[in-house]
Structure formats: C-alpha cells, structure tokens
Tab-separated table of C-alpha atoms in Angstrom:
chain	number	residue	atom	x	y	z
A	1	UNK	CA	-21.259	210.744	112.419
A	2	UNK	CA	-24.985	211.238	111.817
A	3	UNK	CA	-27.231	208.243	111.321
A	4	UNK	CA	-28.717	207.886	107.873
A	5	UNK	CA	-32.501	207.974	107.768
A	6	UNK	CA	-34.213	204.840	106.580
A	7	UNK	CA	-36.683	205.585	103.831
A	8	UNK	CA	-37.400	208.553	101.615
A	9	UNK	CA	-39.057	211.896	102.250
A	10	UNK	CA	-42.787	211.506	101.676
A	11	UNK	CA	-45.136	214.342	102.592
A	12	UNK	CA	-48.921	214.334	102.720
A	13	UNK	CA	-51.969	212.507	104.047
A	14	UNK	CA	-53.366	209.173	102.949
A	15	UNK	CA	-56.796	208.020	104.130
A	16	UNK	CA	-56.953	204.265	104.611
A	17	UNK	CA	-60.066	202.115	104.957
A	18	UNK	CA	-58.759	200.051	107.854
A	19	UNK	CA	-59.728	196.351	107.698
A	20	UNK	CA	-60.789	194.263	110.677
A	21	UNK	CA	-58.484	192.209	112.903
A	22	UNK	CA	-55.401	194.386	112.639
A	23	UNK	CA	-54.207	197.273	114.798
A	24	UNK	CA	-53.949	200.815	113.485
A	25	UNK	CA	-50.190	200.670	114.011
A	26	UNK	CA	-50.051	197.422	112.061
A	27	UNK	CA	-51.705	199.111	109.077
A	28	UNK	CA	-49.458	202.140	109.475
A	29	UNK	CA	-46.324	200.003	109.286
A	30	UNK	CA	-47.621	198.176	106.197
A	31	UNK	CA	-48.418	201.401	104.353
A	32	UNK	CA	-45.199	203.107	105.473
A	33	UNK	CA	-43.240	200.193	104.008
A	34	UNK	CA	-45.209	200.319	100.736
A	35	UNK	CA	-44.331	204.000	100.356
A	36	UNK	CA	-40.765	203.471	101.584
A	37	UNK	CA	-41.391	206.488	103.800
A	38	UNK	CA	-38.964	207.704	106.443
A	39	UNK	CA	-41.594	209.203	108.742
A	40	UNK	CA	-45.280	208.418	109.259
A	41	UNK	CA	-47.937	208.309	111.946
A	42	UNK	CA	-51.685	207.757	112.365
A	43	UNK	CA	-54.198	210.170	113.840
A	44	UNK	CA	-55.981	208.137	116.486
A	45	UNK	CA	-56.137	204.372	116.832
A	46	UNK	CA	-59.063	202.172	115.890
A	47	UNK	CA	-59.601	198.907	117.771
A	48	UNK	CA	-58.703	195.718	115.849
A	49	UNK	CA	-62.455	194.981	115.680
A	50	UNK	CA	-63.146	198.349	114.031
A	51	UNK	CA	-62.890	199.243	110.359
A	52	UNK	CA	-63.074	202.442	108.369
A	53	UNK	CA	-61.527	205.878	108.038
A	54	UNK	CA	-57.948	206.081	109.316
A	55	UNK	CA	-55.944	209.096	108.095
A	56	UNK	CA	-52.195	208.468	107.958
A	57	UNK	CA	-49.724	211.354	107.999
A	58	UNK	CA	-46.366	211.308	106.231
A	59	UNK	CA	-43.392	213.609	106.706
A	60	UNK	CA	-44.384	217.256	107.134
A	61	UNK	CA	-48.049	216.292	107.599
A	62	UNK	CA	-47.192	214.653	110.945
A	63	UNK	CA	-46.823	218.176	112.352
A	64	UNK	CA	-50.622	218.483	112.203
A	65	UNK	CA	-51.558	215.041	113.527
A	66	UNK	CA	-52.616	216.438	116.922
A	67	UNK	CA	-55.117	218.800	115.270
A	68	UNK	CA	-56.495	215.842	113.339
A	69	UNK	CA	-56.635	213.745	116.494
A	70	UNK	CA	-58.692	216.515	118.126
A	71	UNK	CA	-61.263	216.567	115.317
A	72	UNK	CA	-64.833	215.255	115.390
A	73	UNK	CA	-65.564	211.663	114.358
A	74	UNK	CA	-68.515	209.632	113.020
A	75	UNK	CA	-69.289	205.919	113.275
A	76	UNK	CA	-71.819	203.237	112.458
A	77	UNK	CA	-72.063	200.523	115.106
A	78	UNK	CA	-73.948	197.280	115.628
A	79	UNK	CA	-74.739	196.385	119.234
A	80	UNK	CA	-75.910	193.122	120.740
A	81	UNK	CA	-78.535	193.731	123.405
A	82	UNK	CA	-78.858	191.600	126.530
A	83	UNK	CA	-75.185	190.614	126.792
A	84	UNK	CA	-72.359	192.440	128.598
A	85	UNK	CA	-68.708	191.592	127.973
A	86	UNK	CA	-65.576	192.531	129.910
A	87	UNK	CA	-64.277	194.673	127.045
A	88	UNK	CA	-67.545	196.193	125.829
A	89	UNK	CA	-67.177	194.446	122.474
A	90	UNK	CA	-67.369	190.923	121.061
A	91	UNK	CA	-63.668	190.265	121.695
A	92	UNK	CA	-64.213	190.071	125.462
A	93	UNK	CA	-65.603	187.290	127.626
A	94	UNK	CA	-69.291	187.433	128.501
A	95	UNK	CA	-69.812	188.679	132.067
A	96	UNK	CA	-73.603	188.960	132.235
A	97	UNK	CA	-76.734	188.111	130.271
A	98	UNK	CA	-80.214	189.535	130.780
A	99	UNK	CA	-83.348	189.405	128.647
A	100	UNK	CA	-84.082	192.362	126.415
A	101	UNK	CA	-87.092	194.295	127.753
A	102	UNK	CA	-90.223	192.661	126.344
A	103	UNK	CA	-91.885	194.656	123.625
A	104	UNK	CA	-88.888	196.921	123.074
A	105	UNK	CA	-89.612	198.903	119.929
A	106	UNK	CA	-88.036	201.824	118.098
A	107	UNK	CA	-90.203	204.383	119.924
A	108	UNK	CA	-89.203	203.119	123.361
A	109	UNK	CA	-85.547	202.862	122.355
A	110	UNK	CA	-85.594	206.437	121.031
A	111	UNK	CA	-86.578	207.679	124.492
A	112	UNK	CA	-83.482	205.994	125.930
A	113	UNK	CA	-81.194	207.185	123.129
A	114	UNK	CA	-82.327	210.738	123.709
A	115	UNK	CA	-80.615	210.684	127.121
A	116	UNK	CA	-77.276	210.305	125.365
A	117	UNK	CA	-77.654	213.100	122.822
A	118	UNK	CA	-75.829	216.376	123.354
A	119	UNK	CA	-73.285	217.031	126.099
A	120	UNK	CA	-72.830	213.984	128.350
A	121	UNK	CA	-70.353	212.575	130.849
A	122	UNK	CA	-68.631	209.330	129.904
A	123	UNK	CA	-66.379	206.979	131.875
A	124	UNK	CA	-63.680	205.530	129.573
A	125	UNK	CA	-63.426	201.760	129.258
A	126	UNK	CA	-60.749	199.892	131.215
A	127	UNK	CA	-59.846	198.388	127.838
A	128	UNK	CA	-58.972	201.752	126.308
A	129	UNK	CA	-55.511	203.083	125.432
A	130	UNK	CA	-55.774	205.961	127.906
A	131	UNK	CA	-52.670	206.177	130.085
A	132	UNK	CA	-52.517	205.809	133.882
A	133	UNK	CA	-49.079	206.315	135.425
A	134	UNK	CA	-47.512	205.882	132.016
A	135	UNK	CA	-49.285	202.612	131.156
A	136	UNK	CA	-52.384	202.129	128.985
A	137	UNK	CA	-55.498	201.123	130.896
A	138	UNK	CA	-55.896	197.890	128.946
A	139	UNK	CA	-52.648	196.586	130.466
A	140	UNK	CA	-54.101	197.000	133.953
A	141	UNK	CA	-57.363	195.395	132.816
A	142	UNK	CA	-55.540	192.325	131.490
A	143	UNK	CA	-53.888	191.977	134.905
A	144	UNK	CA	-57.265	192.140	136.618
A	145	UNK	CA	-56.566	195.587	138.093
A	146	UNK	CA	-59.393	198.137	138.164
A	147	UNK	CA	-58.236	201.765	137.949
A	148	UNK	CA	-60.442	204.630	139.066
A	149	UNK	CA	-61.428	206.599	135.962
A	150	UNK	CA	-63.148	209.962	136.328
A	151	UNK	CA	-65.913	210.711	133.862
A	152	UNK	CA	-65.083	213.054	130.991
A	153	UNK	CA	-67.289	215.465	129.049
A	154	UNK	CA	-68.024	214.511	125.444
A	155	UNK	CA	-70.674	215.679	122.998
A	156	UNK	CA	-72.867	213.403	120.909
A	157	UNK	CA	-73.948	215.587	117.998
A	158	UNK	CA	-76.078	212.897	116.388
A	159	UNK	CA	-77.285	209.502	117.603
A	160	UNK	CA	-79.510	207.880	115.023
A	161	UNK	CA	-81.221	204.511	115.302
A	162	UNK	CA	-80.750	202.879	111.900
A	163	UNK	CA	-82.415	199.535	112.646
A	164	UNK	CA	-83.717	197.576	115.621
A	165	UNK	CA	-83.876	193.806	115.480
A	166	UNK	CA	-84.867	191.345	118.200
A	167	UNK	CA	-81.558	191.466	120.076
A	168	UNK	CA	-79.532	193.895	117.964
A	169	UNK	CA	-79.506	197.541	116.998
A	170	UNK	CA	-77.593	199.553	114.413
A	171	UNK	CA	-76.777	203.161	115.290
A	172	UNK	CA	-74.993	206.062	113.620
A	173	UNK	CA	-72.997	208.380	115.893
A	174	UNK	CA	-71.388	211.762	115.273
A	175	UNK	CA	-69.315	212.944	118.223
A	176	UNK	CA	-66.398	214.896	119.627
A	177	UNK	CA	-62.900	213.523	120.099
A	178	UNK	CA	-62.406	211.133	122.990
A	179	UNK	CA	-65.836	209.522	122.708
A	180	UNK	CA	-65.741	205.754	123.210
A	181	UNK	CA	-68.466	204.029	121.224
A	182	UNK	CA	-68.055	200.878	123.312
A	183	UNK	CA	-68.739	202.879	126.461
A	184	UNK	CA	-71.697	204.603	124.808
A	185	UNK	CA	-73.216	201.261	123.830
A	186	UNK	CA	-72.587	199.840	127.306
A	187	UNK	CA	-74.285	202.851	128.894
A	188	UNK	CA	-77.282	202.527	126.563
A	189	UNK	CA	-77.511	198.844	127.506
A	190	UNK	CA	-77.460	199.745	131.198
A	191	UNK	CA	-80.200	202.330	130.650
A	192	UNK	CA	-82.285	199.611	128.973
A	193	UNK	CA	-81.648	197.322	131.952
A	194	UNK	CA	-80.244	194.456	129.889
A	195	UNK	CA	-76.705	195.455	128.996
A	196	UNK	CA	-75.147	195.597	125.526
A	197	UNK	CA	-71.856	195.341	123.675
A	198	UNK	CA	-70.460	196.305	120.272
A	199	UNK	CA	-70.268	193.547	117.654
A	200	UNK	CA	-69.277	195.713	114.669
A	201	UNK	CA	-67.864	199.228	114.403
A	202	UNK	CA	-67.061	201.256	111.320
A	203	UNK	CA	-65.658	204.783	111.403
A	204	UNK	CA	-67.250	206.786	108.609
A	205	UNK	CA	-65.585	210.175	109.162
A	206	UNK	CA	-62.456	211.568	110.794
A	207	UNK	CA	-60.608	214.856	110.302
A	208	UNK	CA	-63.162	215.833	107.664
A	209	UNK	CA	-62.374	212.728	105.566
A	210	UNK	CA	-65.048	210.141	104.766
A	211	UNK	CA	-65.108	206.618	103.382
A	212	UNK	CA	-65.333	208.149	99.904
A	213	UNK	CA	-61.787	209.482	100.442
A	214	UNK	CA	-60.394	206.176	101.714
A	215	UNK	CA	-58.484	203.481	99.868
A	216	UNK	CA	-57.726	199.896	100.819
A	217	UNK	CA	-54.274	198.484	101.490
A	218	UNK	CA	-54.885	195.799	98.868
A	219	UNK	CA	-55.204	198.581	96.278
A	220	UNK	CA	-51.821	199.979	97.313
A	221	UNK	CA	-50.257	196.535	97.121
A	222	UNK	CA	-51.681	195.977	93.643
A	223	UNK	CA	-50.347	199.331	92.446
A	224	UNK	CA	-46.888	198.532	93.782
A	225	UNK	CA	-46.906	195.121	92.087
A	226	UNK	CA	-47.698	196.859	88.797
A	227	UNK	CA	-44.894	199.363	89.301
A	228	UNK	CA	-47.199	202.351	89.803
A	229	UNK	CA	-46.268	205.257	92.072
A	230	UNK	CA	-48.390	205.681	95.194
A	231	UNK	CA	-47.485	209.332	95.741
A	232	UNK	CA	-50.397	210.549	93.624
A	233	UNK	CA	-52.795	209.209	96.262
A	234	UNK	CA	-51.517	211.643	98.887
A	235	UNK	CA	-53.335	214.872	99.692
A	236	UNK	CA	-51.702	218.011	101.082
A	237	UNK	CA	-51.659	218.547	104.875
A	238	UNK	CA	-54.029	221.513	104.677
A	239	UNK	CA	-56.778	219.192	103.383
A	240	UNK	CA	-57.323	218.179	107.009
A	241	UNK	CA	-57.283	221.748	108.340
A	242	UNK	CA	-60.293	223.264	106.592
A	243	UNK	CA	-61.866	224.014	110.000
A	244	UNK	CA	-59.393	226.910	110.343
A	245	UNK	CA	-59.656	230.172	108.357
A	246	UNK	CA	-56.962	230.962	105.816
A	247	UNK	CA	-54.652	233.943	105.597
A	248	UNK	CA	-52.514	234.940	102.608
A	249	UNK	CA	-49.143	236.504	103.375
A	250	UNK	CA	-46.641	238.181	101.075
A	251	UNK	CA	-43.474	240.214	101.127
A	252	UNK	CA	-41.745	240.846	104.440
A	253	UNK	CA	-44.612	239.330	106.448
A	254	UNK	CA	-44.171	236.004	104.658
A	255	UNK	CA	-40.389	236.108	105.102
A	256	UNK	CA	-40.751	236.789	108.831
A	257	UNK	CA	-43.244	233.965	109.351
A	258	UNK	CA	-41.039	231.521	107.450
A	259	UNK	CA	-38.180	232.536	109.768
A	260	UNK	CA	-40.371	231.672	112.760
A	261	UNK	CA	-41.056	235.291	113.718
A	262	UNK	CA	-44.489	236.717	114.650
A	263	UNK	CA	-46.041	239.287	112.318
A	264	UNK	CA	-48.793	241.867	112.688
A	265	UNK	CA	-51.529	242.184	110.073
A	266	UNK	CA	-54.338	244.694	109.770
A	267	UNK	CA	-57.928	244.173	108.728
A	268	UNK	CA	-60.490	241.695	110.031
A	269	UNK	CA	-59.334	240.442	113.474
A	270	UNK	CA	-58.248	236.796	113.526
A	271	UNK	CA	-58.382	234.722	116.717
A	272	UNK	CA	-57.147	231.153	117.125
A	273	UNK	CA	-55.481	228.931	114.568
A	274	UNK	CA	-55.267	230.071	110.957
A	275	UNK	CA	-53.926	228.402	107.811
A	276	UNK	CA	-51.132	230.398	106.220
A	277	UNK	CA	-50.470	230.610	102.484
A	278	UNK	CA	-47.780	232.428	100.547
A	279	UNK	CA	-46.176	232.257	97.105
A	280	UNK	CA	-48.972	229.938	95.994
A	281	UNK	CA	-48.474	227.264	98.642
A	282	UNK	CA	-49.512	226.255	102.140
A	283	UNK	CA	-46.812	227.265	104.609
A	284	UNK	CA	-48.288	226.188	107.957
A	285	UNK	CA	-50.433	227.126	110.932
A	286	UNK	CA	-50.241	230.250	113.040
A	287	UNK	CA	-52.209	231.421	116.055
A	288	UNK	CA	-53.923	234.779	115.882
A	289	UNK	CA	-54.154	237.238	118.784
A	290	UNK	CA	-56.410	240.205	117.892
A	291	UNK	CA	-55.643	243.677	119.223
A	292	UNK	CA	-58.209	246.114	117.901
A	293	UNK	CA	-57.923	246.210	114.113
A	294	UNK	CA	-54.525	244.510	114.198
A	295	UNK	CA	-53.827	240.803	114.663
A	296	UNK	CA	-50.572	239.323	115.874
A	297	UNK	CA	-49.872	236.035	114.074
A	298	UNK	CA	-47.537	233.677	115.910
A	299	UNK	CA	-46.218	230.738	113.839
A	300	UNK	CA	-46.998	227.348	115.437
A	301	UNK	CA	-46.441	224.671	112.762
A	302	UNK	CA	-44.548	225.454	109.576
A	303	UNK	CA	-43.925	223.125	106.645
A	304	UNK	CA	-40.683	222.915	104.725
A	305	UNK	CA	-40.726	223.955	101.096
A	306	UNK	CA	-39.792	221.605	98.309
C-alpha cells in the first residue's frame, strides 16, 4: 500500500526576503506550510545573521535547484574592523582585537580591496556547512576540532567600497557560487593587519532574482489570513534559467524529448544546457552536443505537464 503524500502539488519558484535570526530551512518550512505544498526546497542556505534573496523551489521547480545553487550571487555587507571572532561574524566570540591602522582612508583601503578582485583562492570558514566525512564543518568547529581545508578558486566580479567609517566599512560584492563573504571580510581584515568580521549581511541577488522580486513571509501570512491564494506569487521554473539559450521543438522531436529520448536538430550548433519549449510551454532542460551543423540534444531535466 503506497503512502499518501502530505500536501498538494505546487509548482514554481517563490523568492523570499529572508529575515534575520532564522535559518533558511526554518523559513522554507514556514512557507511550505503556508502553501500546503508536498515538496519544496531552497537553493543555498543563508546564515541566520544574513537577510535577503532566498529563492524557494516547489514541486517540479526543485529539479532545477542545483542550477540555481550554481549561479552567481551578490551581497551588501557591513564589517567591523579591528576585531576577529571565531565564526567570522558577530555571532562568534571575540578572539583578537587590534587597532585599525591609523589614518586609514578610502584610498588606502581601495588598494587592499583590489587584491581581492577577480579570480582568488579562498579557504572556507570552519563555521560553514561544507561537509567533511559526511559532517558539516561547523559541527567539528563547535567541538573544537580544526579540519584541514584546502583553498578553493572563486571569482569576485565586483568589490565596491560603499562607505568607510572609523571602525566599520560597508561593501558590495558580486561573486561566483561558493564564495564566503565572512571569509572574504576576514581576509581583508588580515591584509589590513587588524582583523575584521561581518556584523550585517544582505544578499541582494541570487539566480538572477533581486530584492525587487522578493516578498516577506509576513505578507504571505497576511494573505492567508484574508483567504487569498498564494499561488499567484509563484514564477515558472524557467524564470531562473535565463542564462541558458532556448530551443523550440515540435512534432516528432518534441514527442521524443518528452519520452526521454535524445533528438538531433539542424541549424546553429548548440553546446551545453538549453531550455526546451514546445506546444507553448517550458518542457525542461537538455544538453547540446554539436556535430557539424547538427546538434544532439539529450534531455536532462523534464517537467511534467499539467
């Protein structure tokens, strides 16, 4: 006897403006319950301290969560200079204090920031969710165990100094996936010779969505209390996949793809992931393998109709 699914079929993406002092999974569970959804997931956790853009995937959209997780991100952060903490943010205990370099001004700070623009190597924080032998690093850190962490390549597309105060700075960062802003701030503090940690962090962009696309959980709760449907707030899964070219299919090619079979198309060669459309709707992602003027499209993630 099959188990009955709890919740209803809900499909699409909802961008939440995550509040402070709650985990990403905590917000996910709240929103999932408000929708009464059977299946949902987020696309990359934000620390409890952090706020901002958190795309949530429901139903068929969860098939594309990894692509969204792999997307570029943007943040605005406030850093306290002269103080290092064990976690790299204000939630951790202070481990060292040093005076900020006398006479530090925007021009001098820009010279330091320039070292962290472009392709850099970054060592992840011990208080990150990265796994080591099946356990997140932060569990080892809480037990006082230091794990060797090799540096990883990341790219800082933009690193803008928004404001410098006596012992604080505000920065805007645009970066590749896997970049830890806490680690970036700590490294900048080390380069200044005084240390630093994050006191506020707001994600302003993820998966192509910005704060303008985000809604607050309190808004959802108010709509539910007034008996309004929340489904109209959802956007289609392909809204997060605009980085991939699109391909229209019809006839036998569309039927084959929908049956999970590769197809060959002529015309402009297509390489890598491509969004597939047919019969006026998004049908999924395929991977293109060009061969001269013909491209083999192999289905990778298909969405159910209806």
